[in-house]
Amino acid sequence: MKEVNLVLGVIGADVHAIGNKILEYALTNAGFKVHNLGVMVSQEEFVKAALETDAKAVLVSSLYGHGEIDCRGLKEKFIEAGLDDVLLYVGGNLVVGKQDFTEVERKFKAMGFDRVFPPGTMPEEAIQALKEDLGLM
Ligand code: B12
């Protein structure tokens, strides 16, 4: 596979680190060049990293329930930076408690995310989606 740069990170004041490490490991093993920003990543840091690494996709995690607040406006920042074409994925426990995922997906897609993944998504699903969306099949 040709080198494909990805940016990965946990947005906001969120410190949940384990899923992030698992995603880094699985995506790297699948052949992607992963730039992992770790936890507590600001919107500005995601934009800066995507610019610096020429990322084709950015995978945002949010586990602690504040995903909606933390993610709002991220797509607009990508557009302002000229990064309209960068794929934006989001996953984790995006909202507080158990809410109907169809509604959660609708909300995050309206915010500009290309794909929205439900709680407990396995890394293989993200890898498959990336391959499809980036034409790597
Ligand atoms: C461990 C843990 C902690 C640890 C974190 C330690 C650390 N440094 O990692 C500590 C104790 C610090 C913690 C704190 C808190 N936690 Co906590 N925590 C957990 C717990 C038990 C496990 C998380 C975990 O590691 N899971 C295992 C990994 C592998 O799974 P994962 O993170 O979900 O990631 C996988 C997938 O979701 C997916 N994925 C994740 N992101 C993305 C992104 C994309 C694009 C894709 C495709 C896939 C994907 O891929 C990963 C690999 O398969 C969960 C409950 C649970 N069972 O999940 C609660 C949980 C996440 N925590 C919760 C809460 C509320 C908190 C606190 C707010 C509690 C408090 N009042 O202080 C704080 C927040 C602190 C902060 N600022 O972030 C809630 C969130 C509720 C919500 N969203 O509605 C949960 C769900 C517990 C619960 N049932 O209430 N927590």
PDB file of C-alpha atoms and ligand atoms in Angstrom:
ATOM      1  CA  MET A   1       0.000   0.000   0.000  1.00  0.00           C
ATOM      2  CA  LYS A   2       1.312   3.489  -0.812  1.00  0.00           C
ATOM      3  CA  GLU A   3       2.078   5.620   2.254  1.00  0.00           C
ATOM      4  CA  VAL A   4      -1.143   7.065   3.667  1.00  0.00           C
ATOM      5  CA  ASN A   5      -0.840   9.479   6.586  1.00  0.00           C
ATOM      6  CA  LEU A   6      -3.495   9.484   9.295  1.00  0.00           C
ATOM      7  CA  VAL A   7      -3.931  11.684  12.342  1.00  0.00           C
ATOM      8  CA  LEU A   8      -5.374  10.148  15.479  1.00  0.00           C
ATOM      9  CA  GLY A   9      -6.310  11.688  18.819  1.00  0.00           C
ATOM     10  CA  VAL A  10      -8.757  12.049  21.703  1.00  0.00           C
ATOM     11  CA  ILE A  11     -10.441  15.446  21.618  1.00  0.00           C
ATOM     12  CA  GLY A  12     -11.060  17.960  24.394  1.00  0.00           C
ATOM     13  CA  ALA A  13     -10.224  17.374  28.055  1.00  0.00           C
ATOM     14  CA  ASP A  14     -10.702  13.624  27.629  1.00  0.00           C
ATOM     15  CA  VAL A  15      -7.988  11.380  29.127  1.00  0.00           C
ATOM     16  CA  HIS A  16      -9.238   7.937  27.980  1.00  0.00           C
ATOM     17  CA  ALA A  17      -6.045   6.563  26.457  1.00  0.00           C
ATOM     18  CA  ILE A  18      -6.521   2.832  25.927  1.00  0.00           C
ATOM     19  CA  GLY A  19      -8.712   2.838  22.799  1.00  0.00           C
ATOM     20  CA  ASN A  20      -6.377   5.416  21.264  1.00  0.00           C
ATOM     21  CA  LYS A  21      -3.373   3.143  21.765  1.00  0.00           C
ATOM     22  CA  ILE A  22      -5.261   0.136  20.352  1.00  0.00           C
ATOM     23  CA  LEU A  23      -6.321   2.119  17.291  1.00  0.00           C
ATOM     24  CA  GLU A  24      -2.724   3.312  16.753  1.00  0.00           C
ATOM     25  CA  TYR A  25      -1.438  -0.256  16.933  1.00  0.00           C
ATOM     26  CA  ALA A  26      -4.112  -1.705  14.607  1.00  0.00           C
ATOM     27  CA  LEU A  27      -3.918   1.088  12.015  1.00  0.00           C
ATOM     28  CA  THR A  28      -0.112   0.921  11.945  1.00  0.00           C
ATOM     29  CA  ASN A  29      -0.267  -2.862  11.499  1.00  0.00           C
ATOM     30  CA  ALA A  30      -2.711  -2.346   8.631  1.00  0.00           C
ATOM     31  CA  GLY A  31      -0.023  -0.303   6.837  1.00  0.00           C
ATOM     32  CA  PHE A  32      -1.070   3.283   7.587  1.00  0.00           C
ATOM     33  CA  LYS A  33       1.413   5.924   8.784  1.00  0.00           C
ATOM     34  CA  VAL A  34      -0.202   7.022  12.017  1.00  0.00           C
ATOM     35  CA  HIS A  35       0.504  10.363  13.695  1.00  0.00           C
ATOM     36  CA  ASN A  36      -0.969   9.864  17.134  1.00  0.00           C
ATOM     37  CA  LEU A  37      -1.592  13.052  19.101  1.00  0.00           C
ATOM     38  CA  GLY A  38      -2.714  11.047  22.158  1.00  0.00           C
ATOM     39  CA  VAL A  39      -5.238  12.440  24.633  1.00  0.00           C
ATOM     40  CA  MET A  40      -6.491  15.978  25.429  1.00  0.00           C
ATOM     41  CA  VAL A  41      -6.126  17.224  21.871  1.00  0.00           C
ATOM     42  CA  SER A  42      -7.563  20.610  20.871  1.00  0.00           C
ATOM     43  CA  GLN A  43      -9.293  21.282  17.551  1.00  0.00           C
ATOM     44  CA  GLU A  44      -6.349  23.507  16.557  1.00  0.00           C
ATOM     45  CA  GLU A  45      -3.879  20.674  17.197  1.00  0.00           C
ATOM     46  CA  PHE A  46      -5.879  18.361  14.912  1.00  0.00           C
ATOM     47  CA  VAL A  47      -5.817  20.966  12.117  1.00  0.00           C
ATOM     48  CA  LYS A  48      -2.077  21.689  12.572  1.00  0.00           C
ATOM     49  CA  ALA A  49      -1.186  17.991  12.530  1.00  0.00           C
ATOM     50  CA  ALA A  50      -3.316  17.325   9.434  1.00  0.00           C
ATOM     51  CA  LEU A  51      -1.572  20.185   7.611  1.00  0.00           C
ATOM     52  CA  GLU A  52       1.932  19.155   8.700  1.00  0.00           C
ATOM     53  CA  THR A  53       1.525  15.485   7.832  1.00  0.00           C
ATOM     54  CA  ASP A  54      -0.539  15.833   4.645  1.00  0.00           C
ATOM     55  CA  ALA A  55      -3.084  13.534   6.292  1.00  0.00           C
ATOM     56  CA  LYS A  56      -5.729  11.850   4.181  1.00  0.00           C
ATOM     57  CA  ALA A  57      -7.940  11.175   7.210  1.00  0.00           C
ATOM     58  CA  VAL A  58      -8.296  12.322  10.799  1.00  0.00           C
ATOM     59  CA  LEU A  59      -9.759   9.960  13.398  1.00  0.00           C
ATOM     60  CA  VAL A  60     -11.204  11.746  16.395  1.00  0.00           C
ATOM     61  CA  SER A  61     -12.135   9.910  19.592  1.00  0.00           C
ATOM     62  CA  SER A  62     -14.348  11.120  22.393  1.00  0.00           C
ATOM     63  CA  LEU A  63     -15.168   8.867  25.316  1.00  0.00           C
ATOM     64  CA  TYR A  64     -16.200  11.020  28.262  1.00  0.00           C
ATOM     65  CA  GLY A  65     -19.572  12.255  26.989  1.00  0.00           C
ATOM     66  CA  HIS A  66     -18.674  15.778  25.843  1.00  0.00           C
ATOM     67  CA  GLY A  67     -18.122  14.848  22.209  1.00  0.00           C
ATOM     68  CA  GLU A  68     -20.806  17.102  20.830  1.00  0.00           C
ATOM     69  CA  ILE A  69     -19.378  20.252  22.438  1.00  0.00           C
ATOM     70  CA  ASP A  70     -15.770  19.335  21.700  1.00  0.00           C
ATOM     71  CA  CYS A  71     -16.371  18.422  18.042  1.00  0.00           C
ATOM     72  CA  ARG A  72     -18.629  21.313  17.061  1.00  0.00           C
ATOM     73  CA  GLY A  73     -16.773  23.649  14.694  1.00  0.00           C
ATOM     74  CA  LEU A  74     -13.962  21.228  13.843  1.00  0.00           C
ATOM     75  CA  LYS A  75     -15.069  20.781  10.219  1.00  0.00           C
ATOM     76  CA  GLU A  76     -15.241  24.565   9.778  1.00  0.00           C
ATOM     77  CA  LYS A  77     -11.630  24.859  11.028  1.00  0.00           C
ATOM     78  CA  PHE A  78     -10.556  22.211   8.497  1.00  0.00           C
ATOM     79  CA  ILE A  79     -12.310  24.125   5.713  1.00  0.00           C
ATOM     80  CA  GLU A  80     -10.679  27.425   6.791  1.00  0.00           C
ATOM     81  CA  ALA A  81      -7.280  25.699   6.634  1.00  0.00           C
ATOM     82  CA  GLY A  82      -7.985  24.451   3.098  1.00  0.00           C
ATOM     83  CA  LEU A  83      -8.409  20.881   4.310  1.00  0.00           C
ATOM     84  CA  ASP A  84     -11.907  20.317   2.895  1.00  0.00           C
ATOM     85  CA  ASP A  85     -10.900  16.998   1.360  1.00  0.00           C
ATOM     86  CA  VAL A  86      -9.485  15.404   4.514  1.00  0.00           C
ATOM     87  CA  LEU A  87     -11.763  12.628   5.749  1.00  0.00           C
ATOM     88  CA  LEU A  88     -13.101  13.177   9.240  1.00  0.00           C
ATOM     89  CA  TYR A  89     -14.093  10.159  11.315  1.00  0.00           C
ATOM     90  CA  VAL A  90     -15.357  10.254  14.887  1.00  0.00           C
ATOM     91  CA  GLY A  91     -16.008   7.463  17.367  1.00  0.00           C
ATOM     92  CA  GLY A  92     -16.128   6.418  21.003  1.00  0.00           C
ATOM     93  CA  ASN A  93     -18.870   7.224  23.527  1.00  0.00           C
ATOM     94  CA  LEU A  94     -19.875  10.425  21.806  1.00  0.00           C
ATOM     95  CA  VAL A  95     -22.764  11.490  23.991  1.00  0.00           C
ATOM     96  CA  VAL A  96     -23.789  11.108  27.619  1.00  0.00           C
ATOM     97  CA  GLY A  97     -25.375   7.768  28.432  1.00  0.00           C
ATOM     98  CA  LYS A  98     -27.107   5.492  25.958  1.00  0.00           C
ATOM     99  CA  GLN A  99     -28.834   7.455  23.185  1.00  0.00           C
ATOM    100  CA  ASP A 100     -30.274   6.193  19.912  1.00  0.00           C
ATOM    101  CA  PHE A 101     -27.212   5.869  17.680  1.00  0.00           C
ATOM    102  CA  THR A 102     -29.099   6.834  14.511  1.00  0.00           C
ATOM    103  CA  GLU A 103     -29.758  10.239  16.064  1.00  0.00           C
ATOM    104  CA  VAL A 104     -26.140  10.562  17.280  1.00  0.00           C
ATOM    105  CA  GLU A 105     -24.884   9.707  13.794  1.00  0.00           C
ATOM    106  CA  ARG A 106     -27.225  12.271  12.231  1.00  0.00           C
ATOM    107  CA  LYS A 107     -25.967  15.000  14.588  1.00  0.00           C
ATOM    108  CA  PHE A 108     -22.286  14.345  13.943  1.00  0.00           C
ATOM    109  CA  LYS A 109     -22.779  14.015  10.181  1.00  0.00           C
ATOM    110  CA  ALA A 110     -24.541  17.393  10.254  1.00  0.00           C
ATOM    111  CA  MET A 111     -21.384  18.743  11.941  1.00  0.00           C
ATOM    112  CA  GLY A 112     -19.389  17.608   8.908  1.00  0.00           C
ATOM    113  CA  PHE A 113     -18.030  14.200   9.921  1.00  0.00           C
ATOM    114  CA  ASP A 114     -17.834  11.714   7.037  1.00  0.00           C
ATOM    115  CA  ARG A 115     -18.310   8.667   9.270  1.00  0.00           C
ATOM    116  CA  VAL A 116     -19.556   8.259  12.805  1.00  0.00           C
ATOM    117  CA  PHE A 117     -18.807   5.060  14.726  1.00  0.00           C
ATOM    118  CA  PRO A 118     -20.839   3.677  17.649  1.00  0.00           C
ATOM    119  CA  PRO A 119     -19.423   2.711  21.074  1.00  0.00           C
ATOM    120  CA  GLY A 120     -17.244  -0.394  21.036  1.00  0.00           C
ATOM    121  CA  THR A 121     -16.328  -0.219  17.329  1.00  0.00           C
ATOM    122  CA  MET A 122     -13.512  -2.637  16.547  1.00  0.00           C
ATOM    123  CA  PRO A 123     -10.437  -1.216  14.766  1.00  0.00           C
ATOM    124  CA  GLU A 124     -11.083  -3.544  11.795  1.00  0.00           C
ATOM    125  CA  GLU A 125     -14.250  -1.582  10.986  1.00  0.00           C
ATOM    126  CA  ALA A 126     -12.288   1.667  10.844  1.00  0.00           C
ATOM    127  CA  ILE A 127      -9.634   0.044   8.645  1.00  0.00           C
ATOM    128  CA  GLN A 128     -12.271  -1.290   6.244  1.00  0.00           C
ATOM    129  CA  ALA A 129     -13.978   2.123   6.046  1.00  0.00           C
ATOM    130  CA  LEU A 130     -10.659   3.899   5.402  1.00  0.00           C
ATOM    131  CA  LYS A 131      -9.798   1.474   2.610  1.00  0.00           C
ATOM    132  CA  GLU A 132     -13.187   2.041   0.999  1.00  0.00           C
ATOM    133  CA  ASP A 133     -13.199   5.829   1.359  1.00  0.00           C
ATOM    134  CA  LEU A 134      -9.576   6.269   0.250  1.00  0.00           C
ATOM    135  CA  GLY A 135      -9.921   3.892  -2.691  1.00  0.00           C
ATOM    136  CA  LEU A 136      -7.323   1.460  -1.328  1.00  0.00           C
ATOM    137  CA  MET A 137      -9.312  -1.735  -2.030  1.00  0.00           C
TER     138      MET A 137
HETATM  139  C1  B12 B   1     -10.770   3.268  32.049  1.00  0.00           C
HETATM  140  C2  B12 B   1     -11.841   4.317  32.131  1.00  0.00           C
HETATM  141  C3  B12 B   1     -11.484   5.543  32.712  1.00  0.00           C
HETATM  142  C4  B12 B   1     -10.082   5.884  33.170  1.00  0.00           C
HETATM  143  C5  B12 B   1      -9.237   6.272  31.947  1.00  0.00           C
HETATM  144  C6  B12 B   1      -7.763   5.911  32.122  1.00  0.00           C
HETATM  145  C7  B12 B   1      -6.991   6.212  30.868  1.00  0.00           C
HETATM  146  N1  B12 B   1      -5.989   7.063  31.010  1.00  0.00           N
HETATM  147  O1  B12 B   1      -7.266   5.688  29.808  1.00  0.00           O
HETATM  148  C8  B12 B   1     -10.339   7.074  34.160  1.00  0.00           C
HETATM  149  C9  B12 B   1     -10.546   6.517  35.544  1.00  0.00           C
HETATM  150  C10 B12 B   1      -9.283   8.162  34.183  1.00  0.00           C
HETATM  151  C11 B12 B   1     -11.688   7.578  33.644  1.00  0.00           C
HETATM  152  C12 B12 B   1     -12.165   8.852  33.903  1.00  0.00           C
HETATM  153  C13 B12 B   1     -13.428   9.295  33.511  1.00  0.00           C
HETATM  154  N2  B12 B   1     -14.382   8.557  32.923  1.00  0.00           N
HETATM  155 CO1  B12 B   1     -14.083   6.778  32.192  1.00  0.00          CO
HETATM  156  N3  B12 B   1     -14.073   5.011  31.664  1.00  0.00           N
HETATM  157  C14 B12 B   1     -13.151   4.081  31.628  1.00  0.00           C
HETATM  158  C15 B12 B   1     -13.743   2.757  31.073  1.00  0.00           C
HETATM  159  C16 B12 B   1     -14.003   1.842  32.307  1.00  0.00           C
HETATM  160  C17 B12 B   1     -12.910   2.015  30.075  1.00  0.00           C
HETATM  161  C18 B12 B   1     -12.435   2.857  28.872  1.00  0.00           C
HETATM  162  C19 B12 B   1     -11.536   1.986  28.016  1.00  0.00           C
HETATM  163  O2  B12 B   1     -10.336   2.043  28.138  1.00  0.00           O
HETATM  164  N4  B12 B   1     -12.153   1.129  27.194  1.00  0.00           N
HETATM  165  C20 B12 B   1     -11.415   0.166  26.364  1.00  0.00           C
HETATM  166  C21 B12 B   1     -11.076   0.765  25.005  1.00  0.00           C
HETATM  167  C22 B12 B   1     -10.300  -0.246  24.172  1.00  0.00           C
HETATM  168  O3  B12 B   1     -12.300   1.061  24.342  1.00  0.00           O
HETATM  169  P1  B12 B   1     -12.700   2.477  23.804  1.00  0.00           P
HETATM  170  O4  B12 B   1     -11.988   3.553  24.548  1.00  0.00           O
HETATM  171  O5  B12 B   1     -14.169   2.532  23.724  1.00  0.00           O
HETATM  172  O6  B12 B   1     -12.119   2.519  22.308  1.00  0.00           O
HETATM  173  C23 B12 B   1     -12.464   1.559  21.328  1.00  0.00           C
HETATM  174  C24 B12 B   1     -13.687   1.892  20.485  1.00  0.00           C
HETATM  175  O7  B12 B   1     -14.636   2.743  21.119  1.00  0.00           O
HETATM  176  C25 B12 B   1     -13.149   2.464  19.247  1.00  0.00           C
HETATM  177  N5  B12 B   1     -12.976   3.914  19.101  1.00  0.00           N
HETATM  178  C26 B12 B   1     -12.690   4.859  20.024  1.00  0.00           C
HETATM  179  N6  B12 B   1     -12.529   6.039  19.432  1.00  0.00           N
HETATM  180  C27 B12 B   1     -12.725   5.862  18.119  1.00  0.00           C
HETATM  181  C28 B12 B   1     -12.649   6.757  17.040  1.00  0.00           C
HETATM  182  C29 B12 B   1     -12.885   6.280  15.753  1.00  0.00           C
HETATM  183  C30 B12 B   1     -12.828   7.252  14.616  1.00  0.00           C
HETATM  184  C31 B12 B   1     -13.164   4.904  15.549  1.00  0.00           C
HETATM  185  C32 B12 B   1     -13.396   4.388  14.194  1.00  0.00           C
HETATM  186  C33 B12 B   1     -13.226   4.029  16.604  1.00  0.00           C
HETATM  187  C34 B12 B   1     -13.001   4.499  17.881  1.00  0.00           C
HETATM  188  O8  B12 B   1     -11.879   1.892  19.084  1.00  0.00           O
HETATM  189  C35 B12 B   1     -11.309   1.540  20.352  1.00  0.00           C
HETATM  190  C36 B12 B   1     -10.672   0.185  20.174  1.00  0.00           C
HETATM  191  O9  B12 B   1     -11.619  -0.790  19.830  1.00  0.00           O
HETATM  192  C37 B12 B   1     -15.067   3.260  30.422  1.00  0.00           C
HETATM  193  C38 B12 B   1     -16.231   2.252  30.409  1.00  0.00           C
HETATM  194  C39 B12 B   1     -16.077   1.254  29.312  1.00  0.00           C
HETATM  195  N7  B12 B   1     -16.308   0.021  29.659  1.00  0.00           N
HETATM  196  O10 B12 B   1     -15.755   1.601  28.160  1.00  0.00           O
HETATM  197  C40 B12 B   1     -15.376   4.518  31.228  1.00  0.00           C
HETATM  198  C41 B12 B   1     -16.165   5.662  30.589  1.00  0.00           C
HETATM  199  C42 B12 B   1     -15.649   5.920  29.183  1.00  0.00           C
HETATM  200  N8  B12 B   1     -15.820   6.799  31.449  1.00  0.00           N
HETATM  201  C43 B12 B   1     -16.811   7.567  31.653  1.00  0.00           C
HETATM  202  C44 B12 B   1     -16.777   8.759  32.431  1.00  0.00           C
HETATM  203  C45 B12 B   1     -18.091   9.481  32.654  1.00  0.00           C
HETATM  204  C46 B12 B   1     -15.581   9.237  32.973  1.00  0.00           C
HETATM  205  C47 B12 B   1     -15.396  10.514  33.805  1.00  0.00           C
HETATM  206  C48 B12 B   1     -16.141  11.747  33.294  1.00  0.00           C
HETATM  207  C49 B12 B   1     -15.797  10.148  35.247  1.00  0.00           C
HETATM  208  C50 B12 B   1     -15.755  11.313  36.227  1.00  0.00           C
HETATM  209  N9  B12 B   1     -16.925  11.731  36.631  1.00  0.00           N
HETATM  210  O11 B12 B   1     -14.698  11.788  36.549  1.00  0.00           O
HETATM  211  C51 B12 B   1     -13.869  10.703  33.785  1.00  0.00           C
HETATM  212  C52 B12 B   1     -13.440  11.599  32.599  1.00  0.00           C
HETATM  213  C53 B12 B   1     -11.985  12.019  32.759  1.00  0.00           C
HETATM  214  C54 B12 B   1     -11.529  12.736  31.529  1.00  0.00           C
HETATM  215  N10 B12 B   1     -11.228  14.015  31.659  1.00  0.00           N
HETATM  216  O12 B12 B   1     -11.444  12.141  30.478  1.00  0.00           O
HETATM  217  C55 B12 B   1     -18.069   7.091  30.952  1.00  0.00           C
HETATM  218  C56 B12 B   1     -18.460   7.943  29.743  1.00  0.00           C
HETATM  219  C57 B12 B   1     -19.950   8.082  29.683  1.00  0.00           C
HETATM  220  C58 B12 B   1     -20.509   8.701  28.469  1.00  0.00           C
HETATM  221  N11 B12 B   1     -19.774   8.992  27.411  1.00  0.00           N
HETATM  222  O13 B12 B   1     -21.696   8.858  28.491  1.00  0.00           O
HETATM  223  C59 B12 B   1     -17.744   5.597  30.668  1.00  0.00           C
HETATM  224  C60 B12 B   1     -18.406   5.022  29.403  1.00  0.00           C
HETATM  225  C61 B12 B   1     -18.195   4.805  31.911  1.00  0.00           C
HETATM  226  C62 B12 B   1     -19.717   4.775  32.077  1.00  0.00           C
HETATM  227  N12 B12 B   1     -20.362   3.691  31.660  1.00  0.00           N
HETATM  228  O14 B12 B   1     -20.305   5.705  32.538  1.00  0.00           O
HETATM  229  N13 B12 B   1     -12.319   6.619  32.925  1.00  0.00           N
END
